[in-house]
Amino acid sequence: MTPAAPEHRMRLAVIDDDPQNLKMVQFVLADEELEIQTSTDAQGGLDLVRRTHPQIVLLDLVIPGVQGMELLEKILDFDPGIDVILMTGYYSTESAVEAIQKGASDYLPKPLSTEKLQQRIHQIADEAKRRQRSLRLDNDLLENFAFEGMVGRSPLMLDLFSKIRRIAPHFRSVLVAGATGVGKELVARALHALSAAGDGPFVPFNCSAISETLAESELFGHVKGAFTGADQNKAGLFEYANGGTAVLDEISEMPLPVQAKLLRVLQNQEFQRVGSPAPVKIDVRVVGVTNRDLITLVKQGKFREDLYFRLSMVELRVPSLTERLEDLPLLERHFLQHFAAEYKKPISGLTRRAQAALGQYSWPGNVREVQNVIGHACMMTESEFIDVRDLPESINTHRPDRRVDADALLSIREIDRLHARHVLDRVGGNKVRAAEILGISRTHLYELLKDAPEEPVEQPRGTLADETA
Ligand SMILES: Nc1ncnc2c1ncn2[C@@H]1O[C@H](COP(=O)(O)OP(=O)(O)OP(=O)(O)O)[C@@H](O)[C@H]1O
Ligand SMILES: [Mg+2]
């Protein structure tokens, strides 16, 4: 293998008060493609890290004068993306867990086994390279899986994109349904943009919280003297949208008499201004948007059945984020790029812990919430990688409890599985460490996890997935 150019070599800082140990590490790792620098005290070590910005730090946990944990925190404050491996003679599972929760990548007992050290450094260097590659890949993926301002690569979203593409050139009316924040407005925009009227006006209107008279006048316009206060002729939404697309958001809230008039627009492409008998002819596409179940409202007599049937002849359902968690890494990256550019910050990714926390969250606000969370994190972070402490409180306090309930009647295998998950959570998803603590092989751990019923939490996280194993 040809040696890597100096600027491409990984940088390793070793901080240990024992010069013998420093020598040993330098000797053992001399053949690796590493640029090694050392320090025998805490302050010098911290300065070294700040000056040389290494990818990996080997840190002695019991440096005199300062707690290793404290130094670990300072290093990660500087850059949570650095892989810090702790070394100490006082090896215990508890401090290992604590260190890993604080953000250490791993924990090696002293005296160091040279083989283990080499192996671990190799692994981390490979991971770092993979991470770089996957960052590049993700940027490409973003381009490949962007559709009219939407990103997504889950089968559900690819199917939605394909339907939009097929429907857009032909539709007169469409119903777009889905929970809050899933991207219904973006779907309406895409339908418009890809329609024959894509250059025409796009006019959204919110049907909620508006009285019957006002809604009628807003949608269809009125003539002078139609009602008190109508002191001049006024065009309504449909006239503005002529030659383009009208979007009726929260269509379930439209007053019943207005629904009847809307049906006429859909059927005949004509209407009357309030107070005028003269029909107005138009050419408008209508997108009805709802986050409520219209069938239920029809049954309750709150939504006209004929309008529902007319609208739902073509219905697009936008899936919730939990139905397509495969899209989460792509969305994270999409918003990360957006906010990094907006705030002019050199943010290039999320730390492993931050990614794990986002993967465990339930996203009731769907894509809009991802946008808000990443926006918040980009504003807070002072580092190149977004870490858990940059995330809003709501994400960090949301921890699914996977501890085994002592009263539950479970099989041994089920208990094993739950406990394995619990330990894996506690060590931030580090499978190597989790297997070690559990005292089982990694293969065994994988097997246990494979048995798990499909929880959104452990869905494959795409190329951003940063497996420590
Ligand atoms: N697939 C996606 N890719 C990128 N951005 C998205 C995607 N889906 C939604 N967004 C963004 O998320 C936010 C919410 O989307 P949008 O307003 O379309 O949702 P909605 O379903 O209309 O929400 P609401 O029910 O609250 O009206 C917007 O800023 C939008 O740009
Ligand atoms: Mg909306």
Coordinates of N, CA and C and ligand atoms in Angstrom, one line a residue, residues 149-152 157 161 178-187 249 289 291 324 331 334-335 367-368 371, ligand 1:
G149 N -38.9 19.6 -5.0 CA -38.8 20.2 -3.6 C -39.0 19.2 -2.5
M150 N -39.3 17.9 -2.8 CA -39.5 16.9 -1.8 C -38.4 15.9 -1.8
V151 N -37.9 15.5 -0.7 CA -37.0 14.4 -0.7 C -37.6 13.1 -0.1
G152 N -37.2 12.0 -0.6 CA -37.7 10.7 -0.1 C -37.2 9.6 -0.9
M157 N -42.8 6.8 -0.6 CA -42.7 8.2 -1.2 C -42.4 8.0 -2.7
F161 N -44.4 9.9 -5.5 CA -43.9 10.8 -6.6 C -44.3 10.3 -8.0
G178 N -53.5 13.5 4.6 CA -52.3 13.1 5.4 C -52.3 13.9 6.7
A179 N -51.5 13.4 7.7 CA -51.4 14.0 9.0 C -50.7 15.3 8.9
T180 N -50.7 16.0 10.0 CA -50.1 17.3 10.0 C -48.5 17.3 9.7
G181 N -48.1 18.2 8.9 CA -46.7 18.3 8.6 C -46.0 17.3 7.7
V182 N -46.8 16.5 7.0 CA -46.3 15.4 6.2 C -45.8 15.9 4.8
G183 N -46.2 17.1 4.5 CA -45.8 17.7 3.2 C -47.0 17.8 2.2
K184 N -48.2 17.9 2.7 CA -49.4 18.0 1.8 C -49.3 19.2 0.8
E185 N -48.8 20.3 1.4 CA -48.7 21.5 0.6 C -47.7 21.3 -0.6
L186 N -46.6 20.7 -0.2 CA -45.6 20.4 -1.2 C -46.1 19.5 -2.3
V187 N -47.0 18.6 -2.0 CA -47.6 17.7 -3.0 C -48.5 18.5 -3.9
D249 N -57.2 24.3 1.4 CA -56.6 23.6 2.6 C -57.6 23.5 3.7
V289 N -57.3 19.7 0.3 CA -56.3 19.2 1.3 C -56.9 18.9 2.6
N291 N -56.4 17.0 6.7 CA -55.8 16.1 7.7 C -56.8 15.4 8.5
R324 N -42.4 5.7 7.2 CA -41.3 5.7 6.2 C -40.0 6.3 6.8
L331 N -33.9 13.3 5.1 CA -34.5 14.5 5.5 C -33.6 15.3 6.4
H334 N -31.1 16.9 4.3 CA -31.7 17.9 3.5 C -31.8 19.2 4.3
F335 N -32.4 19.1 5.5 CA -32.6 20.3 6.3 C -31.2 20.8 6.8
V367 N -42.6 15.7 9.1 CA -41.5 16.3 8.5 C -41.3 17.7 9.0
R368 N -42.4 18.4 9.2 CA -42.2 19.8 9.7 C -41.4 19.8 11.0
Q371 N -37.8 19.4 10.4 CA -37.2 20.6 9.9 C -37.0 21.6 11.1
Ligands
LIG1 N1 -40.6 15.2 1.6 C1 -40.1 16.4 2.0 N2 -38.9 16.9 1.6 C2 -38.5 18.1 2.1 N3 -39.2 18.9 2.8 C3 -40.4 18.5 3.2 C4 -41.0 17.3 2.8 N4 -42.2 17.2 3.3 C5 -42.4 18.3 4.0 N5 -41.4 19.2 3.9 C6 -41.3 20.4 4.6 O1 -41.9 20.3 5.8 C7 -42.7 21.5 6.1 C8 -44.2 21.0 6.2 O2 -44.7 20.6 5.0 P1 -46.1 21.1 4.4 O3 -46.4 22.5 4.9 O4 -46.2 20.7 3.0 O5 -47.0 20.0 5.3 P2 -48.5 19.9 5.5 O6 -48.9 18.5 5.4 O7 -49.2 20.9 4.5 O8 -48.7 20.4 7.0 P3 -50.1 20.9 7.7 O9 -50.9 19.7 7.9 O10 -49.6 21.4 9.0 O11 -50.7 22.0 6.8 C9 -42.5 22.4 5.0 O12 -41.5 23.4 5.3 C10 -42.0 21.6 3.8 O13 -41.2 22.3 3.0

